[in-house]
Short mmCIF file of C-alpha atoms and ligand atoms in Angstrom, two decimals:
data_model
loop_
_atom_site.label_atom_id
_atom_site.label_comp_id
_atom_site.label_asym_id
_atom_site.label_seq_id
_atom_site.Cartn_x
_atom_site.Cartn_y
_atom_site.Cartn_z
CA MET G 1 -123.33 11.87 -37.59
CA THR G 2 -125.41 14.86 -38.59
CA ASP G 3 -127.01 14.41 -42.00
CA SER G 4 -129.88 12.08 -42.68
CA ASN G 5 -131.13 9.47 -45.10
CA SER G 6 -134.18 7.23 -45.21
CA PHE G 7 -132.34 4.45 -43.36
CA SER G 8 -130.84 6.59 -40.58
CA ASP G 9 -134.08 8.59 -40.30
CA SER G 10 -136.01 5.40 -39.75
CA LEU G 11 -133.47 3.78 -37.41
CA LEU G 12 -133.12 6.87 -35.26
CA ASN G 13 -136.85 7.33 -35.02
CA PRO G 14 -137.97 5.43 -31.89
CA LYS G 15 -141.48 5.10 -33.31
CA GLU G 16 -140.32 3.14 -36.34
CA PHE G 17 -139.27 -0.49 -36.63
CA THR G 18 -136.58 -0.56 -39.33
CA ILE G 19 -136.15 -3.38 -41.81
CA THR G 20 -133.05 -4.00 -43.86
CA TYR G 21 -132.26 -6.89 -46.18
CA GLU G 22 -128.91 -8.38 -47.17
CA LEU G 23 -127.97 -8.83 -50.84
CA VAL G 24 -125.08 -11.13 -51.69
CA PRO G 25 -123.34 -10.45 -55.03
CA GLY G 26 -121.23 -13.26 -56.47
CA GLN G 27 -118.35 -13.39 -58.92
CA GLY G 28 -118.79 -11.45 -62.15
CA SER G 29 -120.02 -8.06 -63.21
CA GLY G 30 -123.44 -9.07 -64.44
CA GLY G 31 -125.64 -12.00 -65.29
CA LYS G 32 -128.69 -13.52 -63.67
CA ARG G 33 -127.49 -13.05 -60.13
CA VAL G 34 -126.96 -9.32 -60.48
CA ASP G 35 -130.26 -8.97 -62.38
CA GLY G 36 -131.99 -10.81 -59.54
CA LEU G 37 -130.52 -8.48 -56.91
CA LEU G 38 -131.55 -5.38 -58.84
CA GLU G 39 -135.04 -6.77 -59.39
CA PHE G 40 -135.30 -7.40 -55.65
CA ALA G 41 -134.20 -3.80 -55.04
CA ARG G 42 -136.78 -2.43 -57.50
CA GLN G 43 -139.61 -4.33 -55.83
CA ALA G 44 -138.37 -3.39 -52.35
CA GLY G 45 -138.25 0.27 -53.44
CA GLU G 46 -141.87 0.13 -54.66
CA ASP G 47 -143.04 -1.66 -51.52
CA GLY G 48 -141.32 0.81 -49.18
CA ARG G 49 -141.08 -1.34 -46.04
CA ILE G 50 -137.37 -2.14 -46.44
CA LYS G 51 -135.37 0.95 -45.52
CA ALA G 52 -131.92 -0.21 -46.64
CA LEU G 53 -130.40 -3.01 -48.67
CA SER G 54 -127.06 -4.15 -47.35
CA ILE G 55 -124.50 -5.48 -49.80
CA THR G 56 -121.85 -7.97 -48.75
CA ASP G 57 -118.13 -7.42 -49.37
CA ASN G 58 -116.38 -10.53 -50.76
CA PRO G 59 -118.56 -12.84 -48.65
CA GLY G 60 -117.02 -16.00 -47.25
CA GLY G 61 -113.57 -14.63 -48.13
CA ASN G 62 -114.27 -15.17 -51.86
CA PRO G 63 -113.93 -12.53 -54.58
CA ALA G 64 -117.23 -10.99 -55.69
CA LEU G 65 -118.58 -7.91 -57.41
CA ALA G 66 -117.60 -4.89 -55.27
CA PRO G 67 -120.57 -3.76 -53.16
CA VAL G 68 -120.24 -0.20 -54.42
CA ALA G 69 -121.38 -1.34 -57.90
CA ILE G 70 -124.73 -2.67 -56.71
CA GLY G 71 -124.85 0.09 -54.08
CA SER G 72 -124.80 2.93 -56.56
CA GLU G 73 -127.37 1.22 -58.79
CA ILE G 74 -129.83 0.62 -56.00
CA GLN G 75 -129.30 4.20 -54.90
CA GLN G 76 -130.56 5.24 -58.36
CA ILE G 77 -133.58 3.03 -57.76
CA GLY G 78 -134.27 5.10 -54.66
CA ILE G 79 -133.35 2.71 -51.90
CA GLU G 80 -130.58 3.29 -49.38
CA PRO G 81 -127.49 1.05 -49.79
CA LEU G 82 -125.80 -0.21 -46.63
CA ILE G 83 -122.30 -1.19 -47.72
CA HIS G 84 -120.48 -3.96 -45.85
CA PHE G 85 -117.06 -2.52 -45.16
CA SER G 86 -114.79 -5.41 -44.24
CA MET G 87 -111.18 -5.41 -43.10
CA LYS G 88 -109.98 -8.63 -44.69
CA ASP G 89 -108.92 -7.15 -48.04
CA LYS G 90 -108.18 -3.51 -47.15
CA ASN G 91 -105.23 -1.81 -45.59
CA ARG G 92 -105.60 1.61 -43.96
CA ASN G 93 -104.90 3.49 -47.20
CA GLN G 94 -107.68 1.55 -48.92
CA ILE G 95 -109.98 2.40 -46.02
CA PHE G 96 -109.32 6.10 -46.54
CA SER G 97 -109.78 5.84 -50.28
CA HIS G 98 -113.03 3.88 -49.91
CA VAL G 99 -114.39 6.47 -47.48
CA TYR G 100 -113.62 9.19 -50.05
CA LEU G 101 -115.19 7.05 -52.79
CA TYR G 102 -118.43 6.57 -50.86
CA GLN G 103 -118.55 10.23 -49.99
CA ARG G 104 -118.10 11.09 -53.65
CA LEU G 105 -120.97 8.79 -54.56
CA GLY G 106 -123.23 10.05 -51.79
CA ILE G 107 -123.29 6.65 -50.07
CA ARG G 108 -123.05 7.11 -46.33
CA SER G 109 -124.31 3.98 -44.60
CA LEU G 110 -121.50 1.52 -43.88
CA LEU G 111 -121.48 -1.67 -41.85
CA VAL G 112 -117.93 -1.97 -40.52
CA LEU G 113 -116.93 -5.58 -39.93
CA GLY G 114 -113.84 -7.77 -39.83
CA GLY G 115 -114.86 -10.32 -42.42
CA ASP G 116 -114.11 -13.97 -43.04
CA PHE G 117 -110.59 -15.21 -43.59
CA PRO G 118 -109.81 -15.46 -47.34
CA SER G 119 -110.81 -18.77 -48.94
CA PRO G 120 -108.65 -20.70 -51.41
CA GLY G 121 -108.86 -19.16 -54.88
CA TYR G 122 -106.65 -17.99 -57.76
CA TYR G 123 -103.25 -19.73 -57.30
CA GLY G 124 -104.22 -20.57 -53.75
CA GLN G 125 -105.30 -18.35 -50.93
CA ALA G 126 -105.18 -14.55 -51.03
CA ARG G 127 -103.02 -12.77 -48.47
CA PRO G 128 -105.24 -11.82 -45.52
CA VAL G 129 -104.92 -8.09 -44.87
CA PHE G 130 -106.61 -7.19 -41.55
CA ASP G 131 -104.32 -4.16 -41.29
CA LEU G 132 -106.83 -2.56 -38.93
CA ASP G 133 -109.44 -4.22 -36.76
CA THR G 134 -112.99 -2.91 -36.62
CA ILE G 135 -112.36 -0.76 -33.55
CA GLN G 136 -109.39 0.90 -35.24
CA ALA G 137 -111.31 1.35 -38.53
CA LEU G 138 -114.23 3.02 -36.75
CA ARG G 139 -111.72 5.24 -34.93
CA LEU G 140 -110.02 6.11 -38.25
CA MET G 141 -113.36 7.20 -39.73
CA ASP G 142 -114.18 9.18 -36.61
CA ASP G 143 -110.75 10.85 -36.64
CA LEU G 144 -111.19 11.72 -40.29
CA GLU G 145 -114.67 13.12 -39.80
CA SER G 146 -113.84 15.06 -36.69
CA GLY G 147 -110.70 16.55 -38.26
CA ARG G 148 -108.33 14.83 -35.81
CA TYR G 149 -106.53 13.22 -38.75
CA PRO G 150 -104.79 14.22 -40.97
CA ALA G 151 -103.75 16.91 -38.54
CA LYS G 152 -103.08 19.68 -41.02
CA ALA G 153 -105.83 18.85 -43.45
CA LYS G 154 -108.85 21.03 -43.77
CA LYS G 155 -111.75 18.71 -43.12
CA LYS G 156 -114.02 20.44 -45.61
CA GLU G 157 -111.58 19.82 -48.43
CA LEU G 158 -111.23 16.12 -47.66
CA LEU G 159 -114.81 15.27 -46.86
CA THR G 160 -117.11 16.95 -49.28
CA GLY G 161 -120.11 14.64 -48.87
CA GLU G 162 -122.52 13.86 -46.06
CA SER G 163 -121.19 12.40 -42.85
CA LEU G 164 -120.99 8.64 -42.48
CA PHE G 165 -123.58 6.49 -40.72
CA LYS G 166 -121.41 3.66 -39.39
CA GLY G 167 -122.68 0.35 -38.06
CA CYS G 168 -120.83 -2.29 -36.10
CA VAL G 169 -121.52 -5.96 -35.47
CA VAL G 170 -121.71 -8.03 -32.30
CA SER G 171 -122.46 -11.69 -31.70
CA PRO G 172 -124.59 -12.43 -28.65
CA PHE G 173 -124.61 -16.11 -29.70
CA LYS G 174 -121.26 -17.32 -28.40
CA THR G 175 -121.48 -20.47 -26.34
CA THR G 176 -118.48 -20.03 -24.04
CA GLU G 177 -117.87 -17.39 -21.41
CA SER G 178 -114.61 -16.12 -22.89
CA GLU G 179 -115.96 -15.64 -26.41
CA GLN G 180 -119.15 -14.01 -25.17
CA VAL G 181 -117.48 -11.63 -22.76
CA TRP G 182 -115.00 -10.61 -25.45
CA GLN G 183 -117.86 -9.84 -27.84
CA TYR G 184 -119.41 -7.46 -25.35
CA VAL G 185 -116.07 -5.88 -24.43
CA LYS G 186 -115.40 -5.24 -28.11
CA LEU G 187 -118.89 -3.85 -28.57
CA LEU G 188 -118.20 -1.26 -25.88
CA HIS G 189 -114.98 -0.28 -27.64
CA LYS G 190 -116.69 -0.06 -31.03
CA VAL G 191 -119.32 2.22 -29.56
CA ARG G 192 -116.63 4.42 -28.00
CA ALA G 193 -114.80 4.45 -31.35
CA GLY G 194 -117.78 6.08 -33.03
CA ALA G 195 -120.30 3.44 -34.18
CA ASP G 196 -123.74 4.89 -34.90
CA PHE G 197 -125.75 1.68 -34.84
CA ILE G 198 -125.38 -2.02 -34.01
CA VAL G 199 -126.30 -5.17 -35.94
CA SER G 200 -126.30 -8.59 -34.29
CA GLN G 201 -124.82 -11.76 -35.74
CA LEU G 202 -127.46 -14.22 -36.96
CA GLY G 203 -128.77 -16.73 -34.48
CA TYR G 204 -131.89 -18.42 -33.19
CA ASP G 205 -131.62 -18.21 -29.39
CA LEU G 206 -134.15 -15.74 -28.03
CA ARG G 207 -132.54 -15.52 -24.62
CA LYS G 208 -129.26 -14.51 -26.25
CA PHE G 209 -131.08 -11.89 -28.31
CA SER G 210 -132.63 -10.42 -25.15
CA GLU G 211 -129.27 -10.46 -23.39
CA LEU G 212 -127.93 -8.11 -26.04
CA ILE G 213 -130.73 -5.64 -25.36
CA THR G 214 -130.25 -6.00 -21.59
CA PHE G 215 -126.49 -5.38 -21.94
CA ILE G 216 -127.05 -2.30 -24.09
CA ARG G 217 -129.52 -0.87 -21.59
CA LYS G 218 -127.34 -1.68 -18.58
CA LYS G 219 -124.37 0.04 -20.21
CA SER G 220 -126.53 3.04 -21.20
CA ILE G 221 -125.60 2.65 -24.87
CA ASP G 222 -127.88 4.99 -26.72
CA LEU G 223 -127.62 3.40 -30.16
CA PRO G 224 -130.26 1.57 -32.19
CA VAL G 225 -129.84 -2.20 -32.60
CA LEU G 226 -130.94 -4.42 -35.46
CA ALA G 227 -131.46 -8.14 -34.84
CA ASN G 228 -130.16 -10.37 -37.59
CA VAL G 229 -132.92 -12.73 -38.79
CA PHE G 230 -131.60 -15.18 -41.36
CA ILE G 231 -134.05 -17.44 -43.22
CA PRO G 232 -132.05 -20.41 -44.53
CA SER G 233 -133.32 -23.16 -46.79
CA LEU G 234 -132.81 -26.68 -45.41
CA PRO G 235 -129.58 -27.38 -47.40
CA VAL G 236 -128.09 -24.06 -46.26
CA ALA G 237 -129.13 -24.68 -42.65
CA LYS G 238 -127.46 -28.09 -42.83
CA PHE G 239 -124.32 -26.52 -44.27
CA MET G 240 -124.31 -23.93 -41.50
CA ALA G 241 -124.67 -26.72 -38.94
CA THR G 242 -121.40 -28.25 -40.16
CA GLY G 243 -119.58 -25.20 -38.70
CA ARG G 244 -118.20 -24.01 -42.00
CA VAL G 245 -119.83 -20.59 -41.78
CA PRO G 246 -117.64 -18.62 -39.36
CA GLY G 247 -119.31 -17.65 -36.12
CA VAL G 248 -122.66 -19.25 -36.97
CA LEU G 249 -124.21 -21.97 -34.82
CA ILE G 250 -127.42 -23.75 -35.60
CA SER G 251 -129.10 -26.29 -33.35
CA LYS G 252 -129.97 -29.86 -34.27
CA LYS G 253 -133.51 -29.16 -33.13
CA LEU G 254 -133.93 -26.48 -35.80
CA ILE G 255 -132.58 -28.80 -38.50
CA GLN G 256 -134.96 -31.52 -37.31
CA GLN G 257 -137.88 -29.10 -37.44
CA MET G 258 -136.95 -28.00 -40.95
CA GLU G 259 -136.72 -31.62 -42.09
CA ASP G 260 -140.19 -32.27 -40.67
CA GLU G 261 -141.51 -29.19 -42.46
CA GLN G 262 -140.03 -30.36 -45.74
CA ALA G 263 -141.48 -33.85 -45.27
CA SER G 264 -144.94 -32.35 -44.73
CA GLY G 265 -144.55 -30.14 -47.83
CA ASN G 266 -144.88 -26.89 -45.86
CA LYS G 267 -142.92 -24.53 -48.11
CA GLN G 268 -143.89 -21.37 -46.23
CA ALA G 269 -142.76 -22.70 -42.84
CA ARG G 270 -139.39 -20.91 -42.82
CA LEU G 271 -141.11 -17.62 -43.65
CA ASP G 272 -143.70 -18.14 -40.91
CA ARG G 273 -140.89 -18.89 -38.45
CA GLY G 274 -139.10 -15.71 -39.55
CA ALA G 275 -142.30 -13.71 -39.04
CA ALA G 276 -142.77 -15.12 -35.51
CA MET G 277 -139.13 -14.28 -34.72
CA ILE G 278 -139.48 -10.71 -35.96
CA ALA G 279 -142.67 -10.16 -33.93
CA GLN G 280 -140.91 -11.47 -30.85
CA LEU G 281 -137.73 -9.44 -31.39
CA LYS G 282 -139.82 -6.31 -31.68
CA LYS G 283 -141.24 -7.07 -28.22
CA VAL G 284 -137.74 -7.73 -26.84
CA GLY G 285 -136.77 -4.15 -27.70
CA PHE G 286 -134.85 -4.23 -30.99
CA GLN G 287 -135.30 -1.14 -33.15
CA GLY G 288 -135.41 -3.25 -36.28
CA VAL G 289 -134.32 -6.40 -38.05
CA HIS G 290 -131.60 -7.13 -40.55
CA LEU G 291 -133.05 -9.84 -42.80
CA GLY G 292 -131.20 -12.31 -44.96
CA GLY G 293 -131.65 -15.72 -46.47
CA ASN G 294 -131.14 -17.77 -49.57
CA ASN G 295 -133.46 -18.57 -52.48
CA LEU G 296 -135.82 -15.80 -51.46
CA ASN G 297 -137.49 -13.33 -53.77
CA PHE G 298 -139.23 -10.16 -52.78
CA SER G 299 -142.68 -11.76 -52.68
CA ASP G 300 -141.37 -14.19 -50.00
CA ILE G 301 -140.17 -11.26 -47.91
CA GLY G 302 -143.42 -9.39 -48.53
CA TYR G 303 -145.38 -12.45 -47.33
CA MET G 304 -143.19 -12.73 -44.23
CA LEU G 305 -143.61 -9.06 -43.33
CA ASP G 306 -147.41 -9.37 -43.74
CA ARG G 307 -147.32 -12.34 -41.36
CA VAL G 308 -145.44 -10.24 -38.76
CA ALA G 309 -148.46 -7.97 -38.55
CA ASP G 310 -150.68 -11.06 -38.09
CA HIS G 311 -148.50 -12.26 -35.22
CA GLU G 312 -148.68 -8.87 -33.58
CA LYS G 313 -152.45 -8.83 -33.77
CA GLN G 314 -152.64 -12.27 -32.16
CA GLN G 315 -153.42 -12.44 -28.47
CA GLY G 316 -150.64 -14.03 -26.39
CA GLU G 317 -147.25 -15.20 -27.62
CA PRO G 318 -146.71 -17.78 -30.36
CA ALA G 319 -145.38 -21.11 -29.06
CA LYS G 320 -141.66 -20.62 -28.45
CA GLU G 321 -140.87 -24.03 -29.93
CA GLY G 322 -141.57 -22.50 -33.35
CA TYR G 323 -138.78 -19.93 -33.36
CA ASP G 324 -136.47 -20.34 -30.34
CA PHE G 325 -133.57 -22.77 -30.84
CA PRO G 326 -130.84 -22.34 -28.21
CA ILE G 327 -127.57 -24.24 -28.50
CA ARG G 328 -127.16 -26.79 -25.72
CA ASN G 329 -124.80 -25.85 -22.86
CA SER G 330 -124.47 -22.24 -23.97
CA TRP G 331 -123.04 -19.82 -21.44
CA TYR G 332 -125.26 -16.82 -20.70
CA LEU G 333 -124.13 -13.40 -19.53
CA TYR G 334 -127.07 -12.86 -17.23
CA PRO G 335 -128.06 -15.69 -14.94
CA ILE G 336 -131.77 -15.15 -15.20
CA HIS G 337 -133.73 -14.53 -18.35
CA ALA G 338 -136.00 -11.44 -18.41
CA SER G 339 -138.93 -13.79 -17.81
CA GLY G 340 -137.23 -14.85 -14.58
CA THR G 341 -137.55 -18.53 -15.38
CA MET G 342 -134.30 -19.72 -16.97
CA PRO G 343 -131.35 -20.77 -14.82
CA GLN G 344 -127.74 -19.96 -15.71
CA ALA G 345 -126.32 -22.64 -17.99
CA LYS G 346 -123.32 -24.69 -16.96
CA ARG G 347 -120.08 -22.81 -17.54
CA LEU G 348 -118.26 -24.01 -20.62
CA GLN G 349 -114.90 -22.37 -20.67
CA PRO G 350 -111.93 -23.94 -22.39
CA GLY G 351 -108.40 -22.64 -21.90
CA THR G 352 -108.55 -21.16 -18.43
CA ILE G 353 -105.01 -21.97 -17.37
CA PRO G 354 -103.01 -18.84 -16.47
CA GLY G 355 -99.82 -20.65 -17.58
CA SER G 356 -96.58 -18.76 -17.27
CA ALA G 357 -98.24 -15.33 -17.45
CA PRO G 358 -97.48 -14.34 -13.80
CA VAL G 359 -93.74 -15.02 -14.29
CA HIS G 360 -93.67 -13.01 -17.52
CA ALA G 361 -95.64 -10.20 -15.88
CA LEU G 362 -93.04 -10.02 -13.10
CA SER G 363 -90.13 -9.95 -15.57
CA HIS G 364 -91.94 -7.32 -17.63
CA ASP G 365 -92.46 -5.11 -14.57
CA LEU G 366 -88.82 -5.46 -13.54
CA LEU G 367 -87.53 -4.51 -16.99
CA PHE G 368 -89.98 -1.89 -18.11
CA THR G 369 -90.94 0.01 -14.94
CA GLU G 370 -88.61 2.97 -14.76
CA ARG G 371 -89.55 3.61 -11.13
CA LEU G 372 -87.55 0.47 -10.35
CA VAL G 373 -83.77 0.49 -10.53
CA THR G 374 -83.88 -2.61 -12.80
CA GLY G 375 -86.17 -0.76 -15.20
CA ARG G 376 -83.89 2.26 -15.30
CA ILE G 377 -80.84 0.08 -15.96
CA PHE G 378 -82.61 -1.74 -18.77
CA ALA G 379 -83.87 1.54 -20.27
CA LYS G 380 -80.32 2.94 -20.20
CA PHE G 381 -78.97 -0.19 -21.84
CA CYS G 382 -81.56 -0.15 -24.65
CA LEU G 383 -81.06 3.56 -25.30
CA PHE G 384 -77.29 3.03 -25.22
CA CYS G 385 -77.74 0.53 -28.10
CA GLU G 386 -80.12 2.79 -30.05
CA GLY G 387 -78.82 4.19 -33.33
CA LYS G 388 -75.47 2.37 -33.17
CA LYS G 389 -75.50 -0.24 -35.91
CA TYR G 390 -73.72 -3.13 -34.19
CA ARG G 391 -75.18 -2.55 -30.76
CA THR G 392 -78.69 -2.30 -32.23
CA SER G 393 -78.20 -5.51 -34.26
CA LEU G 394 -76.94 -7.34 -31.21
CA LEU G 395 -79.85 -6.21 -29.05
CA THR G 396 -82.36 -7.01 -31.79
CA TRP G 397 -80.85 -10.47 -32.19
CA LEU G 398 -81.01 -11.02 -28.41
CA GLU G 399 -84.65 -9.90 -28.28
CA ARG G 400 -85.56 -12.13 -31.22
CA PHE G 401 -83.80 -15.12 -29.67
CA ILE G 402 -85.46 -14.78 -26.27
CA LYS G 403 -88.92 -13.87 -27.49
CA ARG G 404 -89.03 -16.42 -30.30
CA LEU G 405 -88.18 -19.10 -27.75
CA LEU G 406 -90.69 -17.95 -25.15
CA PHE G 407 -93.55 -16.49 -27.21
CA ASN G 408 -93.05 -17.50 -30.86
CA CYS G 409 -92.55 -13.76 -31.43
CA ARG G 410 -92.73 -12.31 -34.97
CA MET G 411 -90.72 -9.14 -34.16
CA CYS G 412 -93.46 -6.71 -35.12
CA GLY G 413 -91.49 -3.99 -33.35
CA GLU G 414 -94.46 -2.91 -31.20
CA CYS G 415 -94.80 -5.56 -28.56
CA THR G 416 -98.30 -6.17 -27.19
CA LEU G 417 -97.50 -9.19 -25.03
CA GLU G 418 -98.50 -7.33 -21.89
CA GLN G 419 -101.98 -6.62 -23.28
CA ALA G 420 -102.51 -10.22 -24.42
CA GLY G 421 -101.69 -12.25 -21.31
CA TYR G 422 -98.07 -12.73 -22.50
CA LEU G 423 -99.13 -14.51 -25.67
CA CYS G 424 -98.09 -13.21 -29.09
CA SER G 425 -101.11 -12.16 -31.16
CA GLN G 426 -98.97 -11.86 -34.29
CA SER G 427 -98.18 -15.57 -34.30
CA GLY G 428 -101.21 -16.80 -32.30
CA CYS G 429 -104.12 -15.18 -34.14
CA PRO G 430 -104.28 -15.80 -37.91
CA LYS G 431 -105.91 -12.38 -38.38
CA ARG G 432 -103.21 -10.77 -36.18
CA LEU G 433 -105.86 -8.89 -34.21
CA VAL G 434 -104.66 -6.89 -31.23
CA ASN G 435 -107.84 -5.75 -29.49
CA GLY G 436 -109.77 -8.99 -29.00
CA PRO G 437 -111.26 -11.69 -31.17
CA CYS G 438 -113.14 -11.61 -34.43
CA GLY G 439 -116.67 -12.99 -34.51
CA GLY G 440 -115.69 -16.18 -36.30
CA SER G 441 -114.80 -18.48 -33.42
CA ARG G 442 -116.98 -21.49 -32.72
CA LYS G 443 -117.40 -23.10 -29.31
CA GLY G 444 -114.09 -21.55 -28.30
CA PHE G 445 -112.16 -22.70 -31.37
CA CYS G 446 -110.58 -20.62 -34.14
CA GLU G 447 -112.39 -19.84 -37.38
CA VAL G 448 -109.25 -20.46 -39.43
CA PHE G 449 -107.79 -23.43 -37.56
CA PRO G 450 -110.80 -25.22 -36.06
CA ASP G 451 -108.56 -27.64 -34.15
CA ARG G 452 -106.96 -24.77 -32.14
CA LEU G 453 -108.48 -22.68 -29.39
CA CYS G 454 -109.15 -19.11 -30.47
CA PHE G 455 -106.10 -17.09 -29.42
CA TRP G 456 -108.31 -14.66 -27.45
CA VAL G 457 -109.97 -17.51 -25.55
CA ARG G 458 -106.49 -18.38 -24.33
CA VAL G 459 -105.83 -14.75 -23.44
CA TYR G 460 -109.09 -14.62 -21.48
CA GLY G 461 -108.03 -17.74 -19.60
CA ARG G 462 -104.92 -15.87 -18.41
CA LEU G 463 -106.80 -12.88 -17.05
CA ASP G 464 -106.83 -12.14 -13.39
CA ARG G 465 -110.41 -13.11 -12.48
CA LYS G 466 -110.86 -10.13 -10.18
CA THR G 467 -109.43 -7.28 -12.20
CA GLY G 468 -109.01 -8.67 -15.73
CA LEU G 469 -112.45 -7.87 -17.03
CA ILE G 470 -112.42 -4.32 -15.70
CA THR G 471 -109.02 -3.84 -17.34
CA LEU G 472 -110.36 -5.09 -20.66
CA ILE G 473 -113.30 -2.71 -20.52
CA GLU G 474 -111.39 0.32 -19.31
CA ARG G 475 -108.21 0.12 -21.31
CA THR G 476 -107.76 2.18 -24.44
CA PRO G 477 -107.72 -0.07 -27.50
CA LEU G 478 -104.34 -0.41 -29.16
CA PRO G 479 -103.77 1.72 -32.26
CA PRO G 480 -102.89 0.14 -35.63
CA LYS G 481 -99.40 -1.35 -35.93
CA ASN G 482 -96.72 0.75 -37.56
CA TRP G 483 -95.39 -1.51 -40.32
CA ALA G 484 -92.19 0.53 -40.56
CA LEU G 485 -91.16 -1.05 -37.25
CA GLN G 486 -91.30 -4.65 -38.49
CA LYS G 487 -88.19 -6.64 -37.52
CA THR G 488 -86.85 -3.85 -35.30
CA SER G 489 -86.32 -4.10 -31.56
CA SER G 490 -89.53 -3.37 -29.67
CA TRP G 491 -87.40 -2.82 -26.55
CA ILE G 492 -85.60 0.11 -28.15
CA ASN G 493 -88.85 1.34 -29.71
CA HIS G 494 -90.56 1.19 -26.33
CA PHE G 495 -87.94 3.22 -24.51
CA ARG G 496 -87.51 5.63 -27.40
CA ARG G 497 -91.24 6.40 -27.08
CA GLU G 498 -91.78 6.05 -23.36
CA SER G 499 -88.54 6.67 -21.52
CA CYS G 500 -87.79 9.84 -19.63
CA LEU G 501 -84.10 9.10 -20.30
CA ASN G 502 -82.17 10.04 -23.41
CA SER G 503 -79.66 7.78 -25.16
CA LYS G 504 -76.93 9.00 -22.79
CA GLY G 505 -78.98 7.85 -19.82
CA LYS G 506 -79.78 11.43 -18.79
CA VAL G 507 -83.28 12.65 -18.02
CA ARG G 508 -84.79 14.08 -21.21
CA ALA G 509 -85.54 17.76 -21.38
CA LYS G 510 -89.28 18.39 -21.52
CA GLU G 511 -90.46 18.97 -25.08
S1 LIG S 601 -107.64 -16.80 -33.23
FE1 LIG S 601 -109.73 -16.09 -32.68
S2 LIG S 601 -109.70 -13.94 -33.30
FE2 LIG S 601 -107.96 -14.87 -34.36
S3 LIG S 601 -108.81 -15.54 -36.35
FE3 LIG S 601 -109.02 -17.29 -34.96
S4 LIG S 601 -111.12 -17.07 -34.16
FE4 LIG S 601 -110.56 -15.08 -35.05
#
């Protein structure tokens, strides 16, 4: 990242506290909703306190006006668009073409996220894409910008605009150990893959917010972080409490408080709560806030931002009961809160049974370690079958039979069982992620199938407690799958790539 814009200038300036606001386009190219968003942008541009307006990308897995449409209009208004760049509807070619599109339009701030699973719509549910995960997409953009890919391309000819300013998302609000640890592991990988800034998931637990800042400092991550402050109306808060918004948890205490506020006719209460939260998050160490909400116009946001200044002028801290709503029995990464007063919550960790993983690990080592005689024999056998039609078919059939029986394998041709605790991510995770979970799980259960444990919670349960976490942090994330290998033998593919033997069982000449 080298060039600048009002958003990146503000976010990278340690003296500034950056404010962004999320706009949510719906279905259709115009109408009241679009007019409302543009009016909000106009007023925000005149006011000047909001440095970027983020625009969602098919929110909730539903079709909506493409964010680039609103993005280029608000750019004309003079406010920086922050485009949500989700993986649910794009394959890698679309990712490239969207990067070129944004470059062409001079839009450079992107928030790279996985996105919600598609919802039922036209003739049923759309096919979920998730060709790349967020780590891989950030890596793709970094490879493109640094000239690492395409290898022969001249970077200047491909990328004619300003460099990208890429954000990533993390949830510090997971309630179980496995989900929370995964979120932080993935954050580290996203940062290594080239993220320029971080935005948190929305939540209302102050201790979880401070944990994110503590983690970032402990890991010496030198990137700015925006805290997500969402201001729901009571009906929306109640809807969120039902668990139907992926990855979002809301406590009963907050709902109760909002009901009391409604009963007393206090219409500004949610804005006052938002202001108290923002003031507090500033103290915690966030470089800014990413605001959102429903049924809010710009004067509501203006009022709330004025109230932040009032809170800051006040002596002492506002009563925590007003803005801090932890979820009961949440697991925390750090045993003691920065204030030194809060004990570690009880561990809530479903799916911690290692299962048959040790047996599979042993078989894997025997078959795929070429230092061992068994590994060399197996490599020779697979390479002997390579390229010969009947032998290849027979081996592929054998692999399918064994692995379907043991792992419900989908024959992707690039086996990642070893990296996923000997569970198949292609059949186990509806988004077919290979580098850890999405942010949509809830209390350990899957966003798409709420009656099943999240696949990656099960993987975490199979980790070796002593070395597993270090392995997760240190290992290089898996690259995108090569779809040309679908339904082929991953055994042959593995040895073709990795083996030092050639198909005649002789040691390969060095290339
Ligand atoms: S299994 Fe986990 S990572 Fe996969 S879609 Fe469900 S919640 Fe997301």
